[in-house]
Coordinates of C-alpha atoms and ligand atoms in Angstrom, one line a residue:
X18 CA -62.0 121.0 144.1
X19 CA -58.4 120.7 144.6
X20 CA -57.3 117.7 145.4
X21 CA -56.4 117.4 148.9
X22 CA -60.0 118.1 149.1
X23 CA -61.0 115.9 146.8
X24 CA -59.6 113.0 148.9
X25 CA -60.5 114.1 151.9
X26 CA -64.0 113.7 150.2
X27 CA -63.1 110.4 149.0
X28 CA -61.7 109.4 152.0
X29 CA -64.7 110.0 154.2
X30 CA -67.3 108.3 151.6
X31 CA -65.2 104.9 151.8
X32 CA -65.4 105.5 155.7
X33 CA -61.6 106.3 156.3
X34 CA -61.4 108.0 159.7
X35 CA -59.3 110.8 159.3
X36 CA -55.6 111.1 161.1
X37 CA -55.9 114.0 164.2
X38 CA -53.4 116.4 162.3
X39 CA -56.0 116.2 159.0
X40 CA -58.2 117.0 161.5
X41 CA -56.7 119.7 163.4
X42 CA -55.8 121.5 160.0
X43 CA -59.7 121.8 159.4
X44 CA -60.7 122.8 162.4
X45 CA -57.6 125.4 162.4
X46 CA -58.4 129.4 160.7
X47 CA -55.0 128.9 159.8
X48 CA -55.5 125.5 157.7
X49 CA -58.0 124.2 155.2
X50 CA -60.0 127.3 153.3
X51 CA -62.9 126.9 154.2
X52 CA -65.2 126.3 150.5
X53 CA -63.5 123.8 149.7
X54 CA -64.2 122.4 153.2
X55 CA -67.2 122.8 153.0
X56 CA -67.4 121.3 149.3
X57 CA -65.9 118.2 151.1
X58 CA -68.0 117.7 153.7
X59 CA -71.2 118.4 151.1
X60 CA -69.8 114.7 149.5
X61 CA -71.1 112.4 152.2
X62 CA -74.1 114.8 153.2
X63 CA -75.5 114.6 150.0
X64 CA -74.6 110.8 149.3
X65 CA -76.4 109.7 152.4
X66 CA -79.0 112.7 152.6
X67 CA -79.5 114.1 149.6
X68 CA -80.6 117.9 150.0
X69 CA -83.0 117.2 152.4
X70 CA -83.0 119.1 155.9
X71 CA -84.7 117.1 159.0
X72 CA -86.5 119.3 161.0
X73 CA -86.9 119.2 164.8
X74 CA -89.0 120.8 167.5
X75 CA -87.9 120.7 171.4
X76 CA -90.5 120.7 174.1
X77 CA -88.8 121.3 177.3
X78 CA -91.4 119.3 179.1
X79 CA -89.8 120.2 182.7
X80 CA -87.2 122.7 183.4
X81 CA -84.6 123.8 186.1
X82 CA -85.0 122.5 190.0
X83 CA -82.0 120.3 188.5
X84 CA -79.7 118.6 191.4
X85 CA -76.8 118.3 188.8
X86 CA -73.8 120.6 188.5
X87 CA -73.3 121.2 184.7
X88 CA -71.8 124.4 184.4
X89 CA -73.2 125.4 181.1
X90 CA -76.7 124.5 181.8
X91 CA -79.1 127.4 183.2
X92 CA -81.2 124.6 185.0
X93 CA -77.9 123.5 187.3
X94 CA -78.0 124.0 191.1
X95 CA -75.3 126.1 190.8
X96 CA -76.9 128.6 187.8
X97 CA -78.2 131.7 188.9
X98 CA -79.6 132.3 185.4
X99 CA -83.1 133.8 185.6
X100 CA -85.7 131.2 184.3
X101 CA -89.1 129.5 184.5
X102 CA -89.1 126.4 186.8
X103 CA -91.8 124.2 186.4
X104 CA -92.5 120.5 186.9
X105 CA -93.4 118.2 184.0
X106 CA -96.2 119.6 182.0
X107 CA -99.5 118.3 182.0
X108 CA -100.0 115.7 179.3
X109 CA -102.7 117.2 177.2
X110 CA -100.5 120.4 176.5
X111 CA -97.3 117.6 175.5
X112 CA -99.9 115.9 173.1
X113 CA -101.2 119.7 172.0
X114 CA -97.5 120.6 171.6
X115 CA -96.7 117.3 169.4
X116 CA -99.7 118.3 167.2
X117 CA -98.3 121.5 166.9
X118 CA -94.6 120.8 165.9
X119 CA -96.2 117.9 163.3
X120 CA -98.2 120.6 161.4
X121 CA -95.1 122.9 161.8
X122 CA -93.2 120.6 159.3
X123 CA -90.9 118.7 162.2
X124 CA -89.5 115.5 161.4
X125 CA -89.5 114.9 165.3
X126 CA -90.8 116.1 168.4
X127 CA -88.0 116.0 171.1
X128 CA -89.3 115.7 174.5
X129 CA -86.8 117.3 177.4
X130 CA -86.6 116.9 181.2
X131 CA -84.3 118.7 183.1
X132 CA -82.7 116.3 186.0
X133 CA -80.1 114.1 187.2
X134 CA -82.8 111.7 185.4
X135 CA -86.2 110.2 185.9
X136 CA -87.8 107.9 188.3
X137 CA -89.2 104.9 186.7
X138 CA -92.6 106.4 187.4
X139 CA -91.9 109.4 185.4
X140 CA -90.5 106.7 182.7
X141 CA -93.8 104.8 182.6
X142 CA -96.0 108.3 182.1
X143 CA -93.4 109.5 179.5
X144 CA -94.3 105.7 177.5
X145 CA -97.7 106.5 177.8
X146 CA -97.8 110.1 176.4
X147 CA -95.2 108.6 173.8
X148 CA -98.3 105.9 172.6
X149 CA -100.8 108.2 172.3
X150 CA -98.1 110.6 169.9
X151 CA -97.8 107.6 167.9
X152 CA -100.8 106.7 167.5
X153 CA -102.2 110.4 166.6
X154 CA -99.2 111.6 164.6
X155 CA -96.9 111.3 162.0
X156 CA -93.8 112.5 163.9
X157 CA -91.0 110.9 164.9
X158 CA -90.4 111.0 169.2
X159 CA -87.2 111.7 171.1
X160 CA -86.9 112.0 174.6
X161 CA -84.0 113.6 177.1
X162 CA -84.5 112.8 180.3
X163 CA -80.6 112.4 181.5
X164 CA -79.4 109.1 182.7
X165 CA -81.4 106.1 183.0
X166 CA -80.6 102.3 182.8
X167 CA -81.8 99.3 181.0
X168 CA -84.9 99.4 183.3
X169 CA -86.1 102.6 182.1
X170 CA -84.8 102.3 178.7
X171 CA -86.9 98.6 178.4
X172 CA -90.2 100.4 179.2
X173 CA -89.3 103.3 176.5
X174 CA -88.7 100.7 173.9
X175 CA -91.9 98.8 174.6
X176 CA -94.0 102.2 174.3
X177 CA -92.4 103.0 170.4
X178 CA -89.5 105.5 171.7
X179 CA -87.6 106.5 168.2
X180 CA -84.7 108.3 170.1
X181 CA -83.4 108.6 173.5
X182 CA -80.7 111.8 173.8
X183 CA -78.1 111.9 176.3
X184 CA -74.8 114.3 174.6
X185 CA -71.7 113.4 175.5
X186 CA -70.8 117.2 175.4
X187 CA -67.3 117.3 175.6
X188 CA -64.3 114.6 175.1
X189 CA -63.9 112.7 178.6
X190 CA -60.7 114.5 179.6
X191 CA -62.4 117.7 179.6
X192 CA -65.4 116.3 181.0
X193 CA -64.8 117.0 184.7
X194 CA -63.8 121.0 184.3
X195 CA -67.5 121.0 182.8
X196 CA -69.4 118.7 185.6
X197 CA -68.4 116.8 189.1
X198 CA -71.6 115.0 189.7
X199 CA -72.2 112.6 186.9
X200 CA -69.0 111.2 185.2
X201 CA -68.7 110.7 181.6
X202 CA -68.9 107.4 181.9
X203 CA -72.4 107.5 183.0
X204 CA -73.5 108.9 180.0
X205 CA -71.7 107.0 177.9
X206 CA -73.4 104.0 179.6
X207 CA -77.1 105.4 179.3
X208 CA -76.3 105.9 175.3
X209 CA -75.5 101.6 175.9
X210 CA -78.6 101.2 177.5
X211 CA -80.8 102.8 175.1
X212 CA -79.3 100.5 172.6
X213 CA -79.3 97.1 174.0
X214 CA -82.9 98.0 173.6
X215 CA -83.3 99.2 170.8
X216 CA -83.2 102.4 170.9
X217 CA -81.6 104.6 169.1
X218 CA -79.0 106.8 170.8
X219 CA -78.9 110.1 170.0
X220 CA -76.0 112.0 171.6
X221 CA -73.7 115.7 170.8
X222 CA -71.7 118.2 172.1
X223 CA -71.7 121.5 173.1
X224 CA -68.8 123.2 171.2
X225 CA -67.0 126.6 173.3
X226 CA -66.7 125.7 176.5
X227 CA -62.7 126.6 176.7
X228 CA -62.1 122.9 174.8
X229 CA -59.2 122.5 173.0
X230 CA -59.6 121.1 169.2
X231 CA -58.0 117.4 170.6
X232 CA -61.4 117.4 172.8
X233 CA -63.2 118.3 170.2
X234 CA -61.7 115.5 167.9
X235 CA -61.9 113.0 170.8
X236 CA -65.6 113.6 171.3
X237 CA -66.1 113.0 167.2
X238 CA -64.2 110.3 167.6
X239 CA -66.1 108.6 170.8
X240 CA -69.1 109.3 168.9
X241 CA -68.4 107.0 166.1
X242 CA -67.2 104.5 168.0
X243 CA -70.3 104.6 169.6
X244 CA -71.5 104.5 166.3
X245 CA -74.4 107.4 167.5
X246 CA -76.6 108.2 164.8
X247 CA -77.9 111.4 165.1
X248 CA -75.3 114.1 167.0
X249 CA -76.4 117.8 167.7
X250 CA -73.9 120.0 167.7
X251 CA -74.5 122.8 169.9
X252 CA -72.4 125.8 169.9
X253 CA -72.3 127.1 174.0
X254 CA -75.0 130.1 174.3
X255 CA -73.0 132.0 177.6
X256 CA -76.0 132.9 179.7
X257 CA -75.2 135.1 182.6
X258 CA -75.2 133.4 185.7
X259 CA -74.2 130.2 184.4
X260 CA -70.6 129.1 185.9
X261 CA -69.3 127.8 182.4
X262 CA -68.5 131.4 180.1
X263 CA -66.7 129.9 177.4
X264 CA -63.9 131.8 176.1
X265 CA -65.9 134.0 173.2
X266 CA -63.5 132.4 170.9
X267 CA -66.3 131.6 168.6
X268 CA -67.1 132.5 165.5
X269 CA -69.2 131.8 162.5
X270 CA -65.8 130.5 160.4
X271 CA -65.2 128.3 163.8
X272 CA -68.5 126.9 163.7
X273 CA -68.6 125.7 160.5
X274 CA -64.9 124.6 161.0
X275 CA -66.5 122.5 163.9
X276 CA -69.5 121.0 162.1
X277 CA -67.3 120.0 158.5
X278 CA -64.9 118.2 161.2
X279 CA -67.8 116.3 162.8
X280 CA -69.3 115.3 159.4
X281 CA -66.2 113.8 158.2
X282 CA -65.7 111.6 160.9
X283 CA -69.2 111.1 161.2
X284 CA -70.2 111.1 157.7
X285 CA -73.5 108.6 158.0
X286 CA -74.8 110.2 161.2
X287 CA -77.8 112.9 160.9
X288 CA -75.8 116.3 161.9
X289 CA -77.3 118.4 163.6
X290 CA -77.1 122.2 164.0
X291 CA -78.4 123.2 167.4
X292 CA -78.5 125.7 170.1
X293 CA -75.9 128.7 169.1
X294 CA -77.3 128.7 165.3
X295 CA -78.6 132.0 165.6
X296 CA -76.1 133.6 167.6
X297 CA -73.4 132.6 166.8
X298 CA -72.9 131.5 162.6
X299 CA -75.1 134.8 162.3
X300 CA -74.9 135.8 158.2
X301 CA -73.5 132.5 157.7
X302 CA -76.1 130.2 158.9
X303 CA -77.5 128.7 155.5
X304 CA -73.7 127.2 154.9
X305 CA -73.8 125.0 157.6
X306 CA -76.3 122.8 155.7
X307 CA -73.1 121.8 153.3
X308 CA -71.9 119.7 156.5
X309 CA -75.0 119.4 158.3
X310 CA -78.6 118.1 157.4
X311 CA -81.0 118.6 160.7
X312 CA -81.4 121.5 162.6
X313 CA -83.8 123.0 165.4
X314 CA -86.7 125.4 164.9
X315 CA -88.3 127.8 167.5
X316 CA -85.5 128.2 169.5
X317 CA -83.8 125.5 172.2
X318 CA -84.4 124.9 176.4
X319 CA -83.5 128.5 178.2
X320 CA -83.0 130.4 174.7
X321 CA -85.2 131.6 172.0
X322 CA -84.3 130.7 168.0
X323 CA -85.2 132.1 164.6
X324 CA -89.0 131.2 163.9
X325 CA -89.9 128.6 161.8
X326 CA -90.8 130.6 158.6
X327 CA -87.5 132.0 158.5
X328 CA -85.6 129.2 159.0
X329 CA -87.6 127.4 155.9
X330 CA -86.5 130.5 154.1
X331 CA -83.1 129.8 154.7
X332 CA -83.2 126.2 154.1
X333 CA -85.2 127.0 150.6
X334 CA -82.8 130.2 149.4
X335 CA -79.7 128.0 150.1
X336 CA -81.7 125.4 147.5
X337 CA -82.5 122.6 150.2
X338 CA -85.3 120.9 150.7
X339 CA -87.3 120.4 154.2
X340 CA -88.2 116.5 154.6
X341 CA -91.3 117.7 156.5
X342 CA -94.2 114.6 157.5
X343 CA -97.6 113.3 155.7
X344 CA -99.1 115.8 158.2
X345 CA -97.0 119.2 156.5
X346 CA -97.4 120.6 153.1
X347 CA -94.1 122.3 151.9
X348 CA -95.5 123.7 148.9
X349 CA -93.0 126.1 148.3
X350 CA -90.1 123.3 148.1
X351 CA -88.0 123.8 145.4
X352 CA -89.8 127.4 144.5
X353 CA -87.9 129.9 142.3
X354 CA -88.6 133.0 144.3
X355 CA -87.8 136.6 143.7
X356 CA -88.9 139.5 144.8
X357 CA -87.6 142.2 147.8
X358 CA -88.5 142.2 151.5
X359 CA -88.0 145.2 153.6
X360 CA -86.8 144.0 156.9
X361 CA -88.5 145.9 160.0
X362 CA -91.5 147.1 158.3
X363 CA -93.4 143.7 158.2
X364 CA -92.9 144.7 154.3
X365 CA -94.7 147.8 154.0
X366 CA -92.8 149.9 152.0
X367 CA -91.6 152.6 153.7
X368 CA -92.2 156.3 151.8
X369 CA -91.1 159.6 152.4
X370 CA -92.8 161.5 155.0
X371 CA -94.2 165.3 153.1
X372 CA -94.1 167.9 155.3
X373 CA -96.0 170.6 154.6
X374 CA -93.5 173.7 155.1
Ligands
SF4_11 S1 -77.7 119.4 181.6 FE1 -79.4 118.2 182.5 S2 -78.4 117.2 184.2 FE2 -77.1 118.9 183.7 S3 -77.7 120.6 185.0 FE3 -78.9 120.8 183.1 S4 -80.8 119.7 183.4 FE4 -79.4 119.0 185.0

């Protein structure tokens, strides 16, 4: 490595916060090359993670009928986005869901509920179906149910809640071109919450939605402050008839630009690469585990995402490891494998058709 990369890497190990113009040079196409980035970022990653990949499985548990503005979000009031609405599931097919993403290999199951955020009703079901997941499971629970207070958070503590999500999304100056009917502020205060009670907060952003890179370094920088644990870095998934477009500036290079920047601000939180993966780091997708050790399987709320198997495939060709439960068997960790696939024929080989002339 050479060595501004070197102590950029050494910088971020002894916790130095790095200046805004470091910061803008990494997130710049212009700046830092981007190996040696990544190189950097790998340091902390691997010091606090190892190779290991956490693995995580959403269940959006209730979806759209939201009364909230957020212009990004296909479940807003003002989305015309074409999707399922439902109220919250029954129970039994949360607690066959759970089962399901255990035995899939996730780390956690993240619970999701659309909403401005729930009644304390709603909060003292959710802490019952969150028992009966701990008790049956070896799988970590999250939950997303927007903004809540100590109340609410106080009942999810007492029922064994691991996580409670609420991302921050954008820095605070940008906030209100993205949202006008819940402030920053509030969600910064429903992170608070979940940890006077000991919970702990998880909480991201959603990277391409026409921020500048000074938002993106003031939400990194709000988030350690916060001192937020686990952030999910989404990368903004336009769907058509939400308000919020982005500006299509995005690319794979960005994206990892994006998550490097985030992990060396951040560099003992659990990054996460979220909903975008797919779509939008495309043939580059297994590189963003040099910054990054979590990501999603089985797609996000409104959008589909690369199926387990192939994501493991990833994670194992880029020589990572999946942390996995006591319930999941990853036999094929570490596995030297070889051998040629051919895509679109579900691996029959494809031979010449004879004609008979
Ligand atoms: S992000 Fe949450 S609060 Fe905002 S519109 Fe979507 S479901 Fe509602």
């Amino acid at each position: 490595m050479f060595k501004v990369y070197e102590e950029i890497a050494r910088a971020s190990l002894a916790d130095e916060l790095p200046d805004r113009k470091t910061c803008k040079w990494i997130l710049s196409d212009q700046g830092a090359d981007l190996l040696p980035l990544l190189q950097a970022a790998y340091v902390p990653r691997e010091k606090y993670f190892g190779r290991s990949v956490m693995v995580h499985l959403l269940n959006n548990i209730q979806n759209g009928l939201c009364p909230e503005d957020c212009g990004y979000c296909a479940q807003s009031k003002n989305s015309s986005a074409n999707i399922r609405k439902y109220p919250i599931k029954p129970e039994e097919e949360i607690l066959e869901e759970a089962e399901r993403a255990a035995r899939a290999g996730a780390t956690r199951y993240c619970m999701v509920l659309s909403g401005r955020g729930p009644s304390t009703r709603t909060v003292r079901k959710l802490a019952s179906t969150i028992k009966k997941v701990k008790q049956a499971l070896p799988i970590e629970v999250c939950l997303s149910a927007g903004l809540l207070g100590d109340e609410q958070a106080a009942i999810l503590a007492e029922a064994g809640l691991d996580r409670l999500n609420h991302n921050l999304n954008t820095s605070e100056s940008h906030y209100p071109s993205i949202c006008s009917t819940h402030t920053f502020q509030d969600r910064v205060n429903t992170l608070l919450a979940a940890r006077r009670h000991g919970v702990e907060p998880c909480s991201g952003l959603i990277v391409g939605m026409g921020e500048t890179s000074d938002d993106l370094i003031d939400v990194a920088l709000k988030l350690r402050e916060l001192e937020v644990p686990s952030i999910p870095v989404n990368f903004l998934i336009p769907i058509e008839g939400n308000p919020v477009q982005g500006s299509g500036a995005l690319n794979p290079e960005s994206c990892l630009r994006a998550l490097v920047m985030l992990r060396l601000i951040n560099p003992r939180a659990e990054i996460r690469i979220s909903a975008g993966r797919e779509g939008h780091l495309r043939g580059l997708g297994a590189l963003a585990l040099w910054p990054a050790n979590s990501l999603f399987i089985e797609g996000y709320l409104t959008t589909k995402g690369d199926a387990a198997t192939e994501t493991y495939e990833m994670i194992r060709d880029a020589g990572f490891e999946i942390e996995g439960n006591s319930l999941f068997k990853d036999d094929r960790t570490n596995e030297k494998r070889s051998g040629f696939r051919v895509s679109g024929s579900d691996g029959e080989i494809l031979k010449p058709e004879i004609r008979a002339s």
